[in-house]
Amino acid sequence: MHYSIGSLKNFYTEQELATFITNGLKNPETESVAAKLKVHLLRHWFNDLKSPQDDVTAFHGYEHLRSDYLGYWKKVGYGNTVAPSDQMRAIVSVEKFEANLFTVVTTNNIKYGTLLQSFANFVAHVNSEIRVETLDLFALLFARFGQRHVADILTSGDSTLIDRTITRAQNSQIQFWIRKKTLLDDVIKSIKLDNENEFTYSRLKLFLMYISVYNDTFKSNTVMPYSVLEKYYHPLILASLLYELPKSSELEKLVKQVEIDLEDFFERTDLPPETMFGLLPSRCYEKKEFDQITRLWLESGTKFHKDHPSTTFEPIRILNTVHDDGALIDMILMAAKDNDLKHVAEVLKRDLWSKWTNDWKHKHKSPDVGTSNNVKSMVKDYRTWLNTIRSSMRGNYRLEENVKKEFERGIILDEALRDGVLFQNIVMKIEELNKNHIGEPLGVYAILETLFDVGSVFRLAYPIKVEGRSPHFEAVIEQLQVDQARFWFRTPSNPAKFLDQFDLDLDSKSPAALVRFKAFVQHSLEYNTEIKAATSTLEILRARYDNNALDAFLREASGIDSPNWEWKNSTCLFRS
């Protein structure tokens, strides 16, 4: 049976044990047992952080063992060389242990955990030869480097750098703080959790372990981890730090507490999303990945827009103030792999597509956002999304086979617009897409210009007149015509080019011919006046249409016989 000094102290004082050992060493029959107990006692003192420099009273009654302990302490704790056992020499080179165990503390050998791992390996090997009173890594570090560095070393390196030796040392550190009734703020500073650049999983885990023991020990004065950390960090900063750590059940409760406070922060501020984004600490938005702060910001922006309907919320355009589309694509695809962020990824992906569509520049070429595999994948999905939208716009509306084929190619013929049903289906589909979307809505003209050819969009902006069309759809048509004019001036091509695409019918009896003809003439006149003097409107028309047919159309449409047809604007073309 093996007795540890700790267990023997339940029956004897240290002074009595020291006396037994001293006397036992003098008796040949008990010398061997006494020698083992002496080593155990020296190691017990070492683990208890007793220093040979302590005053004499600390060794009262066994001063004769003090010199032995001084030798042991120098050898194990603060000697100039390591004196490993013969077995140790056979397994690991002396140079490796000497280089690591007796080096000075530097930023790098703490930061990367090399110092901790070297000492942990040393202690683990020493203890493999010991049955009782094993050496405590905490005591070894305490003796070698002093109280100031131990907590820093024990929480250094990779968060996976955990084994039984290190865990035991961390528990010893906690008990040391408890015995000393160390202030919580001092513990935070010892672990360096007051510095966001040192905020690591291993440091936070030790702090949470300490809080658990602290609350069990001082039940009348329990504390929550967040109540301590919030003194050092705004919830936005703390949340961003926590989201960077590996997920674990140990952190889950703390994260929930921070998120509750964070939600309250967003609720209290009631600021526009672009203003709120500007107030976020840089670490919350400069890192190239989304987290739960992004989710809370999206929810906050959505609520603000709902409470203030006259405002807009365009997440991607706000994020573009920091990241370009290429970076955002990488971030969106990364978030899509995280179950907690899939919804964020879906919202932002859709908003990115809305932006691309509304910018009116990606119909015939890929968005200019790079050529990475992620970009190619996103653009491919965007194209698929557009094709799906176009297919769904027809709904159950039946079209003649040739008209249907043209529609699938992105061409809408007048035959499809005669009763106004397809026009309504198209508009309602766009409104449906916008209804539940968080972010930038699709512009009606923008999505039409993306899905259909120029002539089709022109026919939709100036559709065949249908009796009984609701005021809502009439308003949509009016806005389409405004957007059509803006598009013409946004893309200042010669009106003759547009005329080739419009396929204008000169049949005055055609339901939409007059209004479309008037729209073209108005644009041509404004182009020559406002943008660039070019071929006159009449010359453009005569170059495309037979003169007799054109004159006949103009006479019938206007009721005026004017061989010169000089126009200042299009209002003089038609009967009132």
PDB file of N, CA and C in Angstrom, residues 331-374:
ATOM      1  N   MET A 331     -17.906  35.187 -48.851  1.00  0.00           N
ATOM      2  CA  MET A 331     -18.485  35.221 -47.509  1.00  0.00           C
ATOM      3  C   MET A 331     -19.868  34.568 -47.479  1.00  0.00           C
ATOM      4  N   ILE A 332     -20.656  34.817 -48.521  1.00  0.00           N
ATOM      5  CA  ILE A 332     -22.000  34.232 -48.600  1.00  0.00           C
ATOM      6  C   ILE A 332     -21.915  32.710 -48.705  1.00  0.00           C
ATOM      7  N   LEU A 333     -21.038  32.217 -49.567  1.00  0.00           N
ATOM      8  CA  LEU A 333     -20.914  30.771 -49.750  1.00  0.00           C
ATOM      9  C   LEU A 333     -20.359  30.098 -48.500  1.00  0.00           C
ATOM     10  N   MET A 334     -19.493  30.793 -47.772  1.00  0.00           N
ATOM     11  CA  MET A 334     -18.979  30.246 -46.515  1.00  0.00           C
ATOM     12  C   MET A 334     -20.100  30.160 -45.477  1.00  0.00           C
ATOM     13  N   ALA A 335     -20.906  31.219 -45.392  1.00  0.00           N
ATOM     14  CA  ALA A 335     -22.011  31.242 -44.428  1.00  0.00           C
ATOM     15  C   ALA A 335     -23.049  30.169 -44.745  1.00  0.00           C
ATOM     16  N   ALA A 336     -23.221  29.860 -46.024  1.00  0.00           N
ATOM     17  CA  ALA A 336     -24.214  28.863 -46.429  1.00  0.00           C
ATOM     18  C   ALA A 336     -23.889  27.475 -45.881  1.00  0.00           C
ATOM     19  N   LYS A 337     -22.634  27.245 -45.506  1.00  0.00           N
ATOM     20  CA  LYS A 337     -22.220  25.947 -44.969  1.00  0.00           C
ATOM     21  C   LYS A 337     -22.483  25.839 -43.470  1.00  0.00           C
ATOM     22  N   ASP A 338     -22.838  26.955 -42.842  1.00  0.00           N
ATOM     23  CA  ASP A 338     -23.082  26.993 -41.400  1.00  0.00           C
ATOM     24  C   ASP A 338     -24.591  26.982 -41.164  1.00  0.00           C
ATOM     25  N   ASN A 339     -25.084  25.973 -40.461  1.00  0.00           N
ATOM     26  CA  ASN A 339     -26.530  25.866 -40.234  1.00  0.00           C
ATOM     27  C   ASN A 339     -27.109  27.098 -39.562  1.00  0.00           C
ATOM     28  N   ASP A 340     -26.321  27.749 -38.711  1.00  0.00           N
ATOM     29  CA  ASP A 340     -26.804  28.930 -37.999  1.00  0.00           C
ATOM     30  C   ASP A 340     -26.813  30.172 -38.873  1.00  0.00           C
ATOM     31  N   LEU A 341     -26.163  30.106 -40.036  1.00  0.00           N
ATOM     32  CA  LEU A 341     -26.046  31.294 -40.892  1.00  0.00           C
ATOM     33  C   LEU A 341     -26.634  31.079 -42.286  1.00  0.00           C
ATOM     34  N   LYS A 342     -27.265  29.936 -42.503  1.00  0.00           N
ATOM     35  CA  LYS A 342     -27.822  29.657 -43.834  1.00  0.00           C
ATOM     36  C   LYS A 342     -28.828  30.719 -44.254  1.00  0.00           C
ATOM     37  N   HIS A 343     -29.662  31.148 -43.309  1.00  0.00           N
ATOM     38  CA  HIS A 343     -30.676  32.155 -43.646  1.00  0.00           C
ATOM     39  C   HIS A 343     -30.009  33.472 -44.028  1.00  0.00           C
ATOM     40  N   VAL A 344     -28.964  33.843 -43.302  1.00  0.00           N
ATOM     41  CA  VAL A 344     -28.212  35.058 -43.633  1.00  0.00           C
ATOM     42  C   VAL A 344     -27.661  34.953 -45.050  1.00  0.00           C
ATOM     43  N   ALA A 345     -27.103  33.794 -45.379  1.00  0.00           N
ATOM     44  CA  ALA A 345     -26.536  33.588 -46.717  1.00  0.00           C
ATOM     45  C   ALA A 345     -27.610  33.716 -47.793  1.00  0.00           C
ATOM     46  N   GLU A 346     -28.786  33.145 -47.546  1.00  0.00           N
ATOM     47  CA  GLU A 346     -29.869  33.202 -48.534  1.00  0.00           C
ATOM     48  C   GLU A 346     -30.337  34.632 -48.750  1.00  0.00           C
ATOM     49  N   VAL A 347     -30.506  35.374 -47.657  1.00  0.00           N
ATOM     50  CA  VAL A 347     -30.966  36.767 -47.761  1.00  0.00           C
ATOM     51  C   VAL A 347     -29.967  37.601 -48.553  1.00  0.00           C
ATOM     52  N   LEU A 348     -28.691  37.472 -48.223  1.00  0.00           N
ATOM     53  CA  LEU A 348     -27.676  38.303 -48.877  1.00  0.00           C
ATOM     54  C   LEU A 348     -27.435  37.873 -50.324  1.00  0.00           C
ATOM     55  N   LYS A 349     -27.546  36.578 -50.593  1.00  0.00           N
ATOM     56  CA  LYS A 349     -27.413  36.117 -51.979  1.00  0.00           C
ATOM     57  C   LYS A 349     -28.523  36.725 -52.835  1.00  0.00           C
ATOM     58  N   ARG A 350     -29.736  36.671 -52.320  1.00  0.00           N
ATOM     59  CA  ARG A 350     -30.856  37.229 -53.078  1.00  0.00           C
ATOM     60  C   ARG A 350     -30.699  38.743 -53.243  1.00  0.00           C
ATOM     61  N   ASP A 351     -30.200  39.411 -52.204  1.00  0.00           N
ATOM     62  CA  ASP A 351     -30.025  40.862 -52.304  1.00  0.00           C
ATOM     63  C   ASP A 351     -28.925  41.213 -53.300  1.00  0.00           C
ATOM     64  N   LEU A 352     -27.891  40.370 -53.360  1.00  0.00           N
ATOM     65  CA  LEU A 352     -26.836  40.569 -54.357  1.00  0.00           C
ATOM     66  C   LEU A 352     -27.415  40.452 -55.758  1.00  0.00           C
ATOM     67  N   TRP A 353     -28.280  39.473 -55.971  1.00  0.00           N
ATOM     68  CA  TRP A 353     -28.910  39.293 -57.282  1.00  0.00           C
ATOM     69  C   TRP A 353     -29.837  40.461 -57.614  1.00  0.00           C
ATOM     70  N   SER A 354     -30.526  40.973 -56.610  1.00  0.00           N
ATOM     71  CA  SER A 354     -31.373  42.151 -56.845  1.00  0.00           C
ATOM     72  C   SER A 354     -30.522  43.331 -57.292  1.00  0.00           C
ATOM     73  N   LYS A 355     -29.379  43.495 -56.637  1.00  0.00           N
ATOM     74  CA  LYS A 355     -28.503  44.612 -57.007  1.00  0.00           C
ATOM     75  C   LYS A 355     -27.988  44.450 -58.427  1.00  0.00           C
ATOM     76  N   TRP A 356     -27.531  43.258 -58.757  1.00  0.00           N
ATOM     77  CA  TRP A 356     -27.050  43.017 -60.119  1.00  0.00           C
ATOM     78  C   TRP A 356     -28.135  43.336 -61.147  1.00  0.00           C
ATOM     79  N   THR A 357     -29.336  42.893 -60.862  1.00  0.00           N
ATOM     80  CA  THR A 357     -30.445  43.113 -61.796  1.00  0.00           C
ATOM     81  C   THR A 357     -30.780  44.590 -61.911  1.00  0.00           C
ATOM     82  N   ASN A 358     -30.841  45.268 -60.778  1.00  0.00           N
ATOM     83  CA  ASN A 358     -31.232  46.681 -60.788  1.00  0.00           C
ATOM     84  C   ASN A 358     -30.174  47.580 -61.402  1.00  0.00           C
ATOM     85  N   ASP A 359     -28.943  47.101 -61.435  1.00  0.00           N
ATOM     86  CA  ASP A 359     -27.891  47.922 -62.040  1.00  0.00           C
ATOM     87  C   ASP A 359     -27.934  47.913 -63.570  1.00  0.00           C
ATOM     88  N   TRP A 360     -28.807  47.080 -64.146  1.00  0.00           N
ATOM     89  CA  TRP A 360     -29.063  47.108 -65.600  1.00  0.00           C
ATOM     90  C   TRP A 360     -27.803  46.905 -66.441  1.00  0.00           C
ATOM     91  N   LYS A 361     -26.906  46.087 -66.003  1.00  0.00           N
ATOM     92  CA  LYS A 361     -25.683  45.982 -66.809  1.00  0.00           C
ATOM     93  C   LYS A 361     -25.168  44.550 -66.939  1.00  0.00           C
ATOM     94  N   HIS A 362     -25.976  43.595 -66.539  1.00  0.00           N
ATOM     95  CA  HIS A 362     -25.473  42.221 -66.560  1.00  0.00           C
ATOM     96  C   HIS A 362     -26.275  41.308 -67.484  1.00  0.00           C
ATOM     97  N   LYS A 363     -27.083  41.903 -68.364  1.00  0.00           N
ATOM     98  CA  LYS A 363     -27.928  41.046 -69.185  1.00  0.00           C
ATOM     99  C   LYS A 363     -27.124  40.194 -70.164  1.00  0.00           C
ATOM    100  N   HIS A 364     -26.177  40.792 -70.833  1.00  0.00           N
ATOM    101  CA  HIS A 364     -25.467  40.102 -71.903  1.00  0.00           C
ATOM    102  C   HIS A 364     -24.046  39.689 -71.517  1.00  0.00           C
ATOM    103  N   LYS A 365     -23.671  39.923 -70.273  1.00  0.00           N
ATOM    104  CA  LYS A 365     -22.335  39.515 -69.845  1.00  0.00           C
ATOM    105  C   LYS A 365     -22.372  39.195 -68.368  1.00  0.00           C
ATOM    106  N   SER A 366     -21.353  38.476 -67.904  1.00  0.00           N
ATOM    107  CA  SER A 366     -21.306  38.123 -66.499  1.00  0.00           C
ATOM    108  C   SER A 366     -20.939  39.339 -65.670  1.00  0.00           C
ATOM    109  N   PRO A 367     -21.436  39.403 -64.423  1.00  0.00           N
ATOM    110  CA  PRO A 367     -21.044  40.507 -63.546  1.00  0.00           C
ATOM    111  C   PRO A 367     -19.529  40.579 -63.419  1.00  0.00           C
ATOM    112  N   ASP A 368     -19.002  41.770 -63.419  1.00  0.00           N
ATOM    113  CA  ASP A 368     -17.553  41.976 -63.379  1.00  0.00           C
ATOM    114  C   ASP A 368     -17.065  41.866 -61.942  1.00  0.00           C
ATOM    115  N   VAL A 369     -17.023  40.637 -61.417  1.00  0.00           N
ATOM    116  CA  VAL A 369     -16.656  40.422 -60.018  1.00  0.00           C
ATOM    117  C   VAL A 369     -15.538  39.396 -59.870  1.00  0.00           C
ATOM    118  N   GLY A 370     -14.846  39.094 -60.949  1.00  0.00           N
ATOM    119  CA  GLY A 370     -13.733  38.160 -60.859  1.00  0.00           C
ATOM    120  C   GLY A 370     -14.033  36.854 -61.583  1.00  0.00           C
ATOM    121  N   THR A 371     -13.079  35.950 -61.497  1.00  0.00           N
ATOM    122  CA  THR A 371     -13.203  34.677 -62.223  1.00  0.00           C
ATOM    123  C   THR A 371     -12.962  33.471 -61.320  1.00  0.00           C
ATOM    124  N   SER A 372     -13.045  33.658 -60.021  1.00  0.00           N
ATOM    125  CA  SER A 372     -12.821  32.539 -59.108  1.00  0.00           C
ATOM    126  C   SER A 372     -13.939  31.514 -59.266  1.00  0.00           C
ATOM    127  N   ASN A 373     -13.711  30.318 -58.740  1.00  0.00           N
ATOM    128  CA  ASN A 373     -14.738  29.276 -58.814  1.00  0.00           C
ATOM    129  C   ASN A 373     -16.000  29.692 -58.076  1.00  0.00           C
ATOM    130  N   ASN A 374     -15.830  30.389 -56.956  1.00  0.00           N
ATOM    131  CA  ASN A 374     -16.998  30.861 -56.212  1.00  0.00           C
ATOM    132  C   ASN A 374     -17.807  31.851 -57.031  1.00  0.00           C
TER     133      ASN A 374
END
